[in-house]
């Protein structure tokens, strides 16, 4: 399991907050921990990044240093997502080369997460190359450059006929625009695989806990009434988000259930991320 620690250091106050409920981002494989730390930043930059240091002194622009730590004993590449409120960001790696990035709008259900307190409307997504047992530093700043904005913007489309196709050199992912559900994968060798992925619910058993065989479903007990799950995917609204780094399908099943299906440019995996709740209880 990869634990990537990102230290963001704000040169000036950016009002830079998480899109989700106080958490910056979290993932099965990557943890991003944000904190303002003058010491860490100074340490990082006095070691190796003198070049950036002088840049910091010469310019008055807002820069954020993103340090991403890789505790694995081998090199990895990871896609990093940073919540932002701006429209365009310049990102440079430790060699000073600019890094391809995409501004991906947040799915609308994220705005409705109870307790959410954030100005972020999008995430900057870029590919980070991380050395074995070490960290990489990326620098990020907002920009008004129209060409950067144009390059980083995501296309957002809707349609009601045919398939949405997310594709890269490893995979094509077919999402039926009528049902809004995943229907097929095509592998690099042309093989088609039929896939269904959706959400279902079980009716809970009535129970008043008065007796052992009247146990109610609850936090530690799953006791459905019947074995047939009931599908929730009857009325799925789909948005397709396309860009140079990632392609996404934003599915909204109902007011309390949504999902993002993602395919990154150089990834052999599809990513599914869902938001469930608060679940209505009748
Ligand atoms: C890991 O990445 C470094 C550059 O960051 C490269 O020099 C090295 O060859 C890579 N190692 C492997 C095993 O790919
Ligand atoms: C960058 O962010 C700073 C701080 O919020 C803001 O004052 C400035 O106008 C922004 N610049 C651009 C180019 O968006
Ligand atoms: C796989 O599916 C695509 C799209 O549905 C189709 O165009 C293609 O011919 C299929 N390939 C094979 C080998 O069946
Ligand atoms: C899976 O999808 C296929 C084709 O879309 C459909 O015929 C089949 O009924 C689906 N299976 C389930 C369990 O939903
Ligand atoms: C199970 O569901 C059926 C109807 O779907 C209902 O009549 C029955 O009372 C339920 N049983 C319990 C124990 O909840
Ligand atoms: C389908 O969803 C739309 C908006 O998401 C809603 O207005 C409509 O009532 C829903 N239809 C059904 C049959 O649930
Ligand atoms: C997605 O965007 C890329 C370039 O950013 C373009 O090459 C591709 O055709 C687009 N795909 C769709 C389905 O619009």
mmCIF file of C-alpha atoms and ligand atoms in Angstrom:
data_model
loop_
_atom_site.group_PDB
_atom_site.id
_atom_site.type_symbol
_atom_site.label_atom_id
_atom_site.label_comp_id
_atom_site.label_asym_id
_atom_site.label_seq_id
_atom_site.Cartn_x
_atom_site.Cartn_y
_atom_site.Cartn_z
ATOM 1 C CA UNK A 1 0.000 0.000 0.000
ATOM 2 C CA UNK A 2 1.293 3.354 -0.975
ATOM 3 C CA UNK A 3 1.236 6.228 1.414
ATOM 4 C CA UNK A 4 1.925 9.501 -0.274
ATOM 5 C CA UNK A 5 2.264 12.470 1.952
ATOM 6 C CA UNK A 6 1.708 15.793 0.304
ATOM 7 C CA UNK A 7 2.834 18.862 2.084
ATOM 8 C CA UNK A 8 1.294 21.981 0.708
ATOM 9 C CA UNK A 9 2.873 25.169 1.692
ATOM 10 C CA UNK A 10 0.952 28.283 0.938
ATOM 11 C CA UNK A 11 3.035 31.295 0.110
ATOM 12 C CA UNK A 12 0.012 33.410 0.726
ATOM 13 C CA UNK A 13 -3.446 32.598 1.890
ATOM 14 C CA UNK A 14 -5.393 30.989 -0.913
ATOM 15 C CA UNK A 15 -8.569 29.924 0.849
ATOM 16 C CA UNK A 16 -7.558 26.495 -0.322
ATOM 17 C CA UNK A 17 -9.912 23.919 1.080
ATOM 18 C CA UNK A 18 -11.032 20.421 0.469
ATOM 19 C CA UNK A 19 -14.008 19.588 -1.731
ATOM 20 C CA UNK A 20 -15.085 16.875 0.641
ATOM 21 C CA UNK A 21 -15.859 17.024 4.287
ATOM 22 C CA UNK A 22 -12.625 18.417 5.692
ATOM 23 C CA UNK A 23 -10.537 15.671 4.134
ATOM 24 C CA UNK A 24 -8.193 16.635 1.371
ATOM 25 C CA UNK A 25 -8.441 13.418 -0.529
ATOM 26 C CA UNK A 26 -8.212 9.847 0.325
ATOM 27 C CA UNK A 27 -7.790 6.786 -1.669
ATOM 28 C CA UNK A 28 -7.109 3.114 -1.116
ATOM 29 C CA UNK A 29 -3.580 3.642 -2.232
ATOM 30 C CA UNK A 30 -2.759 7.296 -1.692
ATOM 31 C CA UNK A 31 -3.188 9.473 1.327
ATOM 32 C CA UNK A 32 -2.711 13.132 0.855
ATOM 33 C CA UNK A 33 -1.971 15.022 4.012
ATOM 34 C CA UNK A 34 -1.955 18.756 3.701
ATOM 35 C CA UNK A 35 -0.368 21.027 6.172
ATOM 36 C CA UNK A 36 1.244 24.373 6.226
ATOM 37 C CA UNK A 37 4.787 23.932 7.298
ATOM 38 C CA UNK A 38 7.468 26.494 6.832
ATOM 39 C CA UNK A 39 10.141 24.221 8.246
ATOM 40 C CA UNK A 40 9.448 21.267 5.978
ATOM 41 C CA UNK A 41 9.301 23.484 2.970
ATOM 42 C CA UNK A 42 12.542 25.193 3.853
ATOM 43 C CA UNK A 43 14.192 21.830 4.411
ATOM 44 C CA UNK A 44 13.017 20.477 1.090
ATOM 45 C CA UNK A 45 14.118 23.440 -0.849
ATOM 46 C CA UNK A 46 17.429 24.058 0.785
ATOM 47 C CA UNK A 47 18.412 20.502 -0.062
ATOM 48 C CA UNK A 48 17.897 20.259 -3.736
ATOM 49 C CA UNK A 49 15.697 22.954 -5.082
ATOM 50 C CA UNK A 50 17.750 26.080 -4.933
ATOM 51 C CA UNK A 51 16.384 26.950 -8.275
ATOM 52 C CA UNK A 52 12.838 27.161 -6.929
ATOM 53 C CA UNK A 53 14.069 29.061 -3.931
ATOM 54 C CA UNK A 54 15.380 31.842 -6.086
ATOM 55 C CA UNK A 55 12.169 31.787 -8.080
ATOM 56 C CA UNK A 56 10.213 32.236 -4.878
ATOM 57 C CA UNK A 57 12.242 35.272 -4.020
ATOM 58 C CA UNK A 58 12.032 36.834 -7.424
ATOM 59 C CA UNK A 59 8.331 36.459 -7.991
ATOM 60 C CA UNK A 60 5.365 37.497 -5.975
ATOM 61 C CA UNK A 61 3.041 34.878 -7.481
ATOM 62 C CA UNK A 62 1.298 32.315 -5.332
ATOM 63 C CA UNK A 63 3.204 29.037 -5.328
ATOM 64 C CA UNK A 64 2.308 25.855 -3.582
ATOM 65 C CA UNK A 65 4.942 23.194 -3.063
ATOM 66 C CA UNK A 66 3.527 19.687 -3.202
ATOM 67 C CA UNK A 67 5.794 17.030 -1.725
ATOM 68 C CA UNK A 68 4.632 13.509 -2.452
ATOM 69 C CA UNK A 69 6.280 10.700 -0.532
ATOM 70 C CA UNK A 70 6.489 7.147 -1.854
ATOM 71 C CA UNK A 71 7.295 4.569 0.863
ATOM 72 C CA UNK A 72 7.468 1.699 -1.650
ATOM 73 C CA UNK A 73 10.808 0.292 -2.728
ATOM 74 C CA UNK A 74 10.073 0.848 -6.389
ATOM 75 C CA UNK A 75 9.226 3.779 -8.665
ATOM 76 C CA UNK A 76 5.552 4.515 -9.129
ATOM 77 C CA UNK A 77 3.441 6.956 -11.090
ATOM 78 C CA UNK A 78 0.296 8.231 -9.424
ATOM 79 C CA UNK A 79 -2.403 10.628 -10.457
ATOM 80 C CA UNK A 80 -2.696 13.426 -7.933
ATOM 81 C CA UNK A 81 -5.912 15.373 -7.458
ATOM 82 C CA UNK A 82 -5.836 18.744 -5.719
ATOM 83 C CA UNK A 83 -9.112 20.578 -5.026
ATOM 84 C CA UNK A 84 -9.107 24.130 -6.394
ATOM 85 C CA UNK A 85 -11.400 27.058 -7.014
ATOM 86 C CA UNK A 86 -9.533 28.575 -9.979
ATOM 87 C CA UNK A 87 -9.664 27.864 -13.695
ATOM 88 C CA UNK A 88 -6.023 27.283 -14.652
ATOM 89 C CA UNK A 89 -2.887 26.224 -12.819
ATOM 90 C CA UNK A 90 0.692 25.955 -13.890
ATOM 91 C CA UNK A 91 2.415 22.884 -12.486
ATOM 92 C CA UNK A 92 6.138 22.292 -12.734
ATOM 93 C CA UNK A 93 8.220 19.324 -11.696
ATOM 94 C CA UNK A 94 11.565 19.315 -9.910
ATOM 95 C CA UNK A 95 13.411 19.910 -13.181
ATOM 96 C CA UNK A 96 11.341 23.003 -13.860
ATOM 97 C CA UNK A 97 9.462 21.293 -16.708
ATOM 98 C CA UNK A 98 5.808 22.050 -16.967
ATOM 99 C CA UNK A 99 3.490 19.099 -16.299
ATOM 100 C CA UNK A 100 0.346 18.326 -18.241
ATOM 101 C CA UNK A 101 -2.669 18.909 -16.005
ATOM 102 C CA UNK A 102 -6.435 18.910 -16.303
ATOM 103 C CA UNK A 103 -9.073 20.830 -14.382
ATOM 104 C CA UNK A 104 -11.873 18.380 -13.649
ATOM 105 C CA UNK A 105 -15.144 19.810 -12.315
ATOM 106 C CA UNK A 106 -16.472 18.183 -9.158
ATOM 107 C CA UNK A 107 -19.550 16.007 -9.664
ATOM 108 C CA UNK A 108 -22.588 18.002 -8.529
ATOM 109 C CA UNK A 109 -23.535 15.533 -5.704
ATOM 110 C CA UNK A 110 -20.268 16.466 -3.941
ATOM 111 C CA UNK A 111 -21.667 19.954 -3.290
ATOM 112 C CA UNK A 112 -24.544 18.398 -1.354
ATOM 113 C CA UNK A 113 -22.438 16.338 1.045
ATOM 114 C CA UNK A 114 -23.756 17.265 4.509
ATOM 115 C CA UNK A 115 -21.319 19.472 6.394
ATOM 116 C CA UNK A 116 -19.240 20.266 3.333
ATOM 117 C CA UNK A 117 -17.466 23.570 3.740
ATOM 118 C CA UNK A 118 -15.311 24.288 0.751
ATOM 119 C CA UNK A 119 -14.896 26.763 -2.073
ATOM 120 C CA UNK A 120 -13.391 24.192 -4.397
ATOM 121 C CA UNK A 121 -15.306 23.622 -7.608
ATOM 122 C CA UNK A 122 -12.833 21.439 -9.403
ATOM 123 C CA UNK A 123 -9.724 19.347 -8.988
ATOM 124 C CA UNK A 124 -6.402 19.764 -10.725
ATOM 125 C CA UNK A 125 -5.301 16.340 -11.899
ATOM 126 C CA UNK A 126 -1.769 15.509 -12.962
ATOM 127 C CA UNK A 127 0.520 12.527 -13.148
ATOM 128 C CA UNK A 128 3.289 12.441 -10.549
ATOM 129 C CA UNK A 129 6.373 10.308 -11.049
ATOM 130 C CA UNK A 130 7.636 9.186 -7.658
ATOM 131 C CA UNK A 131 11.055 7.679 -6.965
ATOM 132 C CA UNK A 132 11.448 4.544 -4.866
ATOM 133 C CA UNK A 133 11.519 5.299 -1.119
ATOM 134 C CA UNK A 134 11.581 9.004 -1.675
ATOM 135 C CA UNK A 135 9.577 12.040 -2.552
ATOM 136 C CA UNK A 136 8.982 14.236 -5.536
ATOM 137 C CA UNK A 137 8.202 17.922 -5.358
ATOM 138 C CA UNK A 138 5.824 19.664 -7.701
ATOM 139 C CA UNK A 139 5.120 23.376 -7.718
ATOM 140 C CA UNK A 140 1.743 24.798 -8.542
ATOM 141 C CA UNK A 141 0.421 28.277 -9.057
ATOM 142 C CA UNK A 142 -2.722 29.839 -10.461
ATOM 143 C CA UNK A 143 -2.507 31.603 -13.780
ATOM 144 C CA UNK A 144 -4.658 33.737 -16.077
ATOM 145 C CA UNK A 145 -3.000 32.410 -19.233
ATOM 146 C CA UNK A 146 -5.740 31.707 -21.750
ATOM 147 C CA UNK A 147 -3.701 29.043 -23.504
ATOM 148 C CA UNK A 148 -3.141 27.121 -20.251
ATOM 149 C CA UNK A 149 -6.811 27.482 -19.406
ATOM 150 C CA UNK A 150 -7.831 26.184 -22.804
ATOM 151 C CA UNK A 151 -5.444 23.229 -22.582
ATOM 152 C CA UNK A 152 -6.473 22.229 -19.064
ATOM 153 C CA UNK A 153 -10.215 22.645 -19.404
ATOM 154 C CA UNK A 154 -12.418 19.556 -19.424
ATOM 155 C CA UNK A 155 -15.103 19.027 -22.024
ATOM 156 C CA UNK A 156 -18.474 18.158 -20.485
ATOM 157 C CA UNK A 157 -21.079 16.446 -22.606
ATOM 158 C CA UNK A 158 -24.448 14.792 -22.297
ATOM 159 C CA UNK A 159 -26.262 12.586 -24.748
ATOM 160 C CA UNK A 160 -29.216 10.276 -24.817
ATOM 161 C CA UNK A 161 -28.294 7.876 -27.569
ATOM 162 C CA UNK A 162 -25.458 5.421 -28.194
ATOM 163 C CA UNK A 163 -22.505 4.731 -25.944
ATOM 164 C CA UNK A 164 -20.125 6.872 -24.007
ATOM 165 C CA UNK A 165 -16.633 5.562 -24.628
ATOM 166 C CA UNK A 166 -13.728 6.192 -22.259
ATOM 167 C CA UNK A 167 -10.555 4.955 -23.834
ATOM 168 C CA UNK A 168 -6.794 4.838 -23.557
ATOM 169 C CA UNK A 169 -4.206 2.489 -25.027
ATOM 170 C CA UNK A 170 -5.144 -0.323 -22.619
ATOM 171 C CA UNK A 171 -8.899 -0.208 -22.382
ATOM 172 C CA UNK A 172 -12.145 1.056 -23.807
ATOM 173 C CA UNK A 173 -15.017 1.415 -21.380
ATOM 174 C CA UNK A 174 -18.528 1.511 -22.830
ATOM 175 C CA UNK A 175 -21.286 3.196 -20.877
ATOM 176 C CA UNK A 176 -24.769 2.974 -22.322
ATOM 177 C CA UNK A 177 -26.163 6.491 -22.475
ATOM 178 C CA UNK A 178 -29.778 5.219 -22.336
ATOM 179 C CA UNK A 179 -29.451 3.291 -19.068
ATOM 180 C CA UNK A 180 -26.446 5.310 -17.879
ATOM 181 C CA UNK A 181 -24.734 2.076 -16.790
ATOM 182 C CA UNK A 182 -21.450 0.387 -17.621
ATOM 183 C CA UNK A 183 -22.063 -2.259 -20.260
ATOM 184 C CA UNK A 184 -18.818 -3.410 -21.870
ATOM 185 C CA UNK A 185 -15.029 -3.351 -21.680
ATOM 186 C CA UNK A 186 -12.764 -3.747 -24.661
ATOM 187 C CA UNK A 187 -9.193 -4.848 -23.994
ATOM 188 C CA UNK A 188 -6.167 -3.775 -26.008
ATOM 189 C CA UNK A 189 -6.256 -7.020 -28.053
ATOM 190 C CA UNK A 190 -9.844 -6.308 -29.138
ATOM 191 C CA UNK A 191 -11.545 -8.751 -26.765
ATOM 192 C CA UNK A 192 -14.956 -7.517 -25.652
ATOM 193 C CA UNK A 193 -16.164 -8.313 -22.146
ATOM 194 C CA UNK A 194 -19.747 -7.749 -21.097
ATOM 195 C CA UNK A 195 -19.822 -6.139 -17.682
ATOM 196 C CA UNK A 196 -22.694 -4.980 -15.523
ATOM 197 C CA UNK A 197 -22.105 -2.697 -12.621
ATOM 198 C CA UNK A 198 -24.873 -1.075 -10.688
ATOM 199 C CA UNK A 199 -26.261 -0.540 -7.198
ATOM 200 C CA UNK A 200 -28.909 -2.567 -5.432
ATOM 201 C CA UNK A 201 -30.559 -2.528 -2.063
ATOM 202 C CA UNK A 202 -32.139 -5.167 0.187
ATOM 203 C CA UNK A 203 -35.306 -4.716 2.135
ATOM 204 C CA UNK A 204 -34.504 -4.917 5.839
ATOM 205 C CA UNK A 205 -36.163 -7.472 8.126
ATOM 206 C CA UNK A 206 -38.617 -6.007 10.593
ATOM 207 C CA UNK A 207 -37.495 -6.744 14.104
ATOM 208 C CA UNK A 208 -37.881 -5.318 17.562
ATOM 209 C CA UNK A 209 -34.970 -7.225 19.099
ATOM 210 C CA UNK A 210 -37.374 -8.691 21.677
ATOM 211 C CA UNK A 211 -36.203 -12.144 20.778
ATOM 212 C CA UNK A 212 -33.156 -13.709 19.142
ATOM 213 C CA UNK A 213 -35.081 -14.452 15.947
ATOM 214 C CA UNK A 214 -36.462 -10.906 15.901
ATOM 215 C CA UNK A 215 -33.078 -9.282 15.536
ATOM 216 C CA UNK A 216 -33.285 -6.059 13.520
ATOM 217 C CA UNK A 217 -30.805 -5.127 10.841
ATOM 218 C CA UNK A 218 -28.404 -2.603 12.256
ATOM 219 C CA UNK A 219 -24.834 -1.444 12.444
ATOM 220 C CA UNK A 220 -23.381 -4.908 13.079
ATOM 221 C CA UNK A 221 -25.988 -7.171 11.630
ATOM 222 C CA UNK A 222 -27.141 -7.536 8.053
ATOM 223 C CA UNK A 223 -30.520 -9.193 7.932
ATOM 224 C CA UNK A 224 -32.367 -8.694 4.668
ATOM 225 C CA UNK A 225 -35.949 -9.754 4.207
ATOM 226 C CA UNK A 226 -35.568 -11.875 1.093
ATOM 227 C CA UNK A 227 -32.582 -12.685 -1.054
ATOM 228 C CA UNK A 228 -33.432 -10.600 -4.138
ATOM 229 C CA UNK A 229 -31.697 -7.230 -4.229
ATOM 230 C CA UNK A 230 -33.672 -4.353 -5.723
ATOM 231 C CA UNK A 231 -31.859 -2.315 -8.400
ATOM 232 C CA UNK A 232 -31.345 1.430 -7.981
ATOM 233 C CA UNK A 233 -30.106 2.057 -11.499
ATOM 234 C CA UNK A 234 -33.402 2.891 -13.229
ATOM 235 C CA UNK A 235 -33.019 6.591 -13.773
ATOM 236 C CA UNK A 236 -29.335 7.443 -14.006
ATOM 237 C CA UNK A 237 -28.228 10.890 -15.111
ATOM 238 C CA UNK A 238 -24.839 10.816 -16.819
ATOM 239 C CA UNK A 239 -22.259 13.489 -17.595
ATOM 240 C CA UNK A 240 -19.160 12.742 -19.611
ATOM 241 C CA UNK A 241 -16.039 14.696 -18.671
ATOM 242 C CA UNK A 242 -13.170 14.518 -21.132
ATOM 243 C CA UNK A 243 -9.689 15.968 -21.170
ATOM 244 C CA UNK A 244 -5.998 15.369 -21.692
ATOM 245 C CA UNK A 245 -5.324 13.481 -18.421
ATOM 246 C CA UNK A 246 -8.521 11.708 -17.408
ATOM 247 C CA UNK A 247 -11.920 10.790 -18.786
ATOM 248 C CA UNK A 248 -14.795 10.452 -16.357
ATOM 249 C CA UNK A 249 -18.411 9.379 -16.307
ATOM 250 C CA UNK A 250 -20.377 11.110 -13.551
ATOM 251 C CA UNK A 251 -23.461 9.067 -12.706
ATOM 252 C CA UNK A 252 -26.248 10.331 -10.478
ATOM 253 C CA UNK A 253 -28.594 7.520 -9.464
ATOM 254 C CA UNK A 254 -30.757 9.480 -7.032
ATOM 255 C CA UNK A 255 -30.292 12.310 -4.509
ATOM 256 C CA UNK A 256 -28.232 10.111 -2.182
ATOM 257 C CA UNK A 257 -26.285 7.885 -4.572
ATOM 258 C CA UNK A 258 -23.750 8.873 -7.200
ATOM 259 C CA UNK A 259 -20.647 7.447 -8.776
ATOM 260 C CA UNK A 260 -17.650 8.477 -10.860
ATOM 261 C CA UNK A 261 -16.081 6.024 -13.317
ATOM 262 C CA UNK A 262 -12.573 7.154 -14.274
ATOM 263 C CA UNK A 263 -10.003 6.165 -16.806
ATOM 264 C CA UNK A 264 -6.628 7.909 -16.598
ATOM 265 C CA UNK A 265 -4.476 8.428 -19.648
ATOM 266 C CA UNK A 266 -1.757 5.863 -18.854
ATOM 267 C CA UNK A 267 -3.589 3.601 -16.467
ATOM 268 C CA UNK A 268 -4.493 -0.045 -16.959
ATOM 269 C CA UNK A 269 -7.182 0.231 -14.301
ATOM 270 C CA UNK A 270 -10.644 1.719 -14.206
ATOM 271 C CA UNK A 271 -11.463 3.602 -11.045
ATOM 272 C CA UNK A 272 -14.914 3.578 -9.452
ATOM 273 C CA UNK A 273 -15.687 6.040 -6.678
ATOM 274 C CA UNK A 274 -19.119 6.293 -5.165
ATOM 275 C CA UNK A 275 -20.810 8.561 -2.667
ATOM 276 C CA UNK A 276 -23.707 7.054 -0.728
ATOM 277 C CA UNK A 277 -25.887 8.741 1.844
ATOM 278 C CA UNK A 278 -27.528 9.962 3.873
ATOM 279 C CA UNK A 279 -29.672 6.899 3.121
ATOM 280 C CA UNK A 280 -33.413 7.557 3.515
ATOM 281 C CA UNK A 281 -34.863 5.261 6.179
ATOM 282 C CA UNK A 282 -38.563 4.513 6.061
HETATM 283 C C1 LIG B 1 13.359 5.063 -11.097
HETATM 284 O O1 LIG B 1 13.303 6.413 -11.498
HETATM 285 C C2 LIG B 1 14.586 7.025 -11.628
HETATM 286 C C3 LIG B 1 14.373 8.473 -11.979
HETATM 287 O O2 LIG B 1 13.471 9.063 -11.085
HETATM 288 C C4 LIG B 1 15.401 6.317 -12.698
HETATM 289 O O3 LIG B 1 16.690 6.885 -12.757
HETATM 290 C C5 LIG B 1 15.502 4.849 -12.344
HETATM 291 O O4 LIG B 1 16.134 4.163 -13.399
HETATM 292 C C6 LIG B 1 14.129 4.250 -12.123
HETATM 293 N N1 LIG B 1 14.281 2.887 -11.655
HETATM 294 C C7 LIG B 1 13.616 1.873 -12.189
HETATM 295 C C8 LIG B 1 13.882 0.528 -11.599
HETATM 296 O O5 LIG B 1 12.827 2.028 -13.101
HETATM 297 C C1 LIG B 2 -4.236 33.632 -7.607
HETATM 298 O O1 LIG B 2 -4.674 33.504 -6.265
HETATM 299 C C2 LIG B 2 -4.507 34.698 -5.511
HETATM 300 C C3 LIG B 2 -4.900 34.401 -4.084
HETATM 301 O O2 LIG B 2 -6.213 33.975 -3.983
HETATM 302 C C4 LIG B 2 -5.364 35.794 -6.108
HETATM 303 O O3 LIG B 2 -5.189 36.984 -5.374
HETATM 304 C C5 LIG B 2 -4.960 36.003 -7.532
HETATM 305 O O4 LIG B 2 -5.796 36.939 -8.139
HETATM 306 C C6 LIG B 2 -5.021 34.705 -8.307
HETATM 307 N N1 LIG B 2 -4.443 34.911 -9.614
HETATM 308 C C7 LIG B 2 -4.985 34.409 -10.703
HETATM 309 C C8 LIG B 2 -4.204 34.637 -11.931
HETATM 310 O O5 LIG B 2 -6.054 33.801 -10.692
HETATM 311 C C1 LIG B 3 -16.382 -5.007 -29.570
HETATM 312 O O1 LIG B 3 -17.389 -4.034 -29.351
HETATM 313 C C2 LIG B 3 -17.299 -2.899 -30.211
HETATM 314 C C3 LIG B 3 -18.330 -1.885 -29.785
HETATM 315 O O2 LIG B 3 -19.515 -2.452 -29.347
HETATM 316 C C4 LIG B 3 -17.487 -3.355 -31.653
HETATM 317 O O3 LIG B 3 -17.364 -2.237 -32.518
HETATM 318 C C5 LIG B 3 -16.438 -4.398 -31.993
HETATM 319 O O4 LIG B 3 -16.662 -4.900 -33.287
HETATM 320 C C6 LIG B 3 -16.475 -5.535 -30.994
HETATM 321 N N1 LIG B 3 -15.346 -6.410 -31.231
HETATM 322 C C7 LIG B 3 -15.461 -7.729 -31.326
HETATM 323 C C8 LIG B 3 -14.200 -8.500 -31.564
HETATM 324 O O5 LIG B 3 -16.538 -8.272 -31.171
HETATM 325 C C1 LIG B 4 -26.195 -7.312 -17.746
HETATM 326 O O1 LIG B 4 -26.241 -6.623 -18.969
HETATM 327 C C2 LIG B 4 -26.797 -7.346 -20.030
HETATM 328 C C3 LIG B 4 -26.643 -6.537 -21.280
HETATM 329 O O2 LIG B 4 -26.800 -5.180 -21.053
HETATM 330 C C4 LIG B 4 -28.259 -7.666 -19.710
HETATM 331 O O3 LIG B 4 -28.818 -8.429 -20.747
HETATM 332 C C5 LIG B 4 -28.308 -8.432 -18.418
HETATM 333 O O4 LIG B 4 -29.655 -8.651 -18.037
HETATM 334 C C6 LIG B 4 -27.600 -7.700 -17.310
HETATM 335 N N1 LIG B 4 -27.543 -8.523 -16.136
HETATM 336 C C7 LIG B 4 -27.915 -8.065 -14.943
HETATM 337 C C8 LIG B 4 -27.722 -9.029 -13.817
HETATM 338 O O5 LIG B 4 -28.350 -6.953 -14.787
HETATM 339 C C1 LIG B 5 -40.776 -9.512 4.845
HETATM 340 O O1 LIG B 5 -41.390 -8.850 3.753
HETATM 341 C C2 LIG B 5 -42.742 -9.219 3.519
HETATM 342 C C3 LIG B 5 -43.273 -8.496 2.295
HETATM 343 O O2 LIG B 5 -42.260 -8.181 1.432
HETATM 344 C C4 LIG B 5 -43.601 -8.864 4.714
HETATM 345 O O3 LIG B 5 -44.929 -9.300 4.500
HETATM 346 C C5 LIG B 5 -43.012 -9.526 5.945
HETATM 347 O O4 LIG B 5 -43.726 -9.096 7.070
HETATM 348 C C6 LIG B 5 -41.570 -9.185 6.103
HETATM 349 N N1 LIG B 5 -41.051 -9.941 7.229
HETATM 350 C C7 LIG B 5 -40.343 -9.384 8.189
HETATM 351 C C8 LIG B 5 -39.994 -10.262 9.328
HETATM 352 O O5 LIG B 5 -39.957 -8.223 8.128
HETATM 353 C C1 LIG B 6 -35.462 10.745 -12.950
HETATM 354 O O1 LIG B 6 -34.556 11.722 -12.492
HETATM 355 C C2 LIG B 6 -34.978 13.052 -12.740
HETATM 356 C C3 LIG B 6 -33.875 13.991 -12.296
HETATM 357 O O2 LIG B 6 -32.755 13.320 -11.873
HETATM 358 C C4 LIG B 6 -36.261 13.316 -11.995
HETATM 359 O O3 LIG B 6 -36.698 14.631 -12.283
HETATM 360 C C5 LIG B 6 -37.326 12.315 -12.425
HETATM 361 O O4 LIG B 6 -38.473 12.486 -11.640
HETATM 362 C C6 LIG B 6 -36.800 10.905 -12.248
HETATM 363 N N1 LIG B 6 -37.773 9.964 -12.806
HETATM 364 C C7 LIG B 6 -38.148 8.893 -12.148
HETATM 365 C C8 LIG B 6 -39.119 8.023 -12.860
HETATM 366 O O5 LIG B 6 -37.753 8.616 -11.021
HETATM 367 C C1 LIG B 7 -11.483 13.523 -25.463
HETATM 368 O O1 LIG B 7 -10.479 14.525 -25.530
HETATM 369 C C2 LIG B 7 -9.361 14.160 -26.312
HETATM 370 C C3 LIG B 7 -8.354 15.287 -26.279
HETATM 371 O O2 LIG B 7 -8.334 15.933 -25.069
HETATM 372 C C4 LIG B 7 -9.799 13.886 -27.738
HETATM 373 O O3 LIG B 7 -8.690 13.438 -28.464
HETATM 374 C C5 LIG B 7 -10.874 12.815 -27.745
HETATM 375 O O4 LIG B 7 -11.365 12.640 -29.034
HETATM 376 C C6 LIG B 7 -12.012 13.203 -26.838
HETATM 377 N N1 LIG B 7 -12.959 12.093 -26.769
HETATM 378 C C7 LIG B 7 -14.269 12.268 -26.867
HETATM 379 C C8 LIG B 7 -15.071 11.025 -26.800
HETATM 380 O O5 LIG B 7 -14.782 13.359 -26.966
#
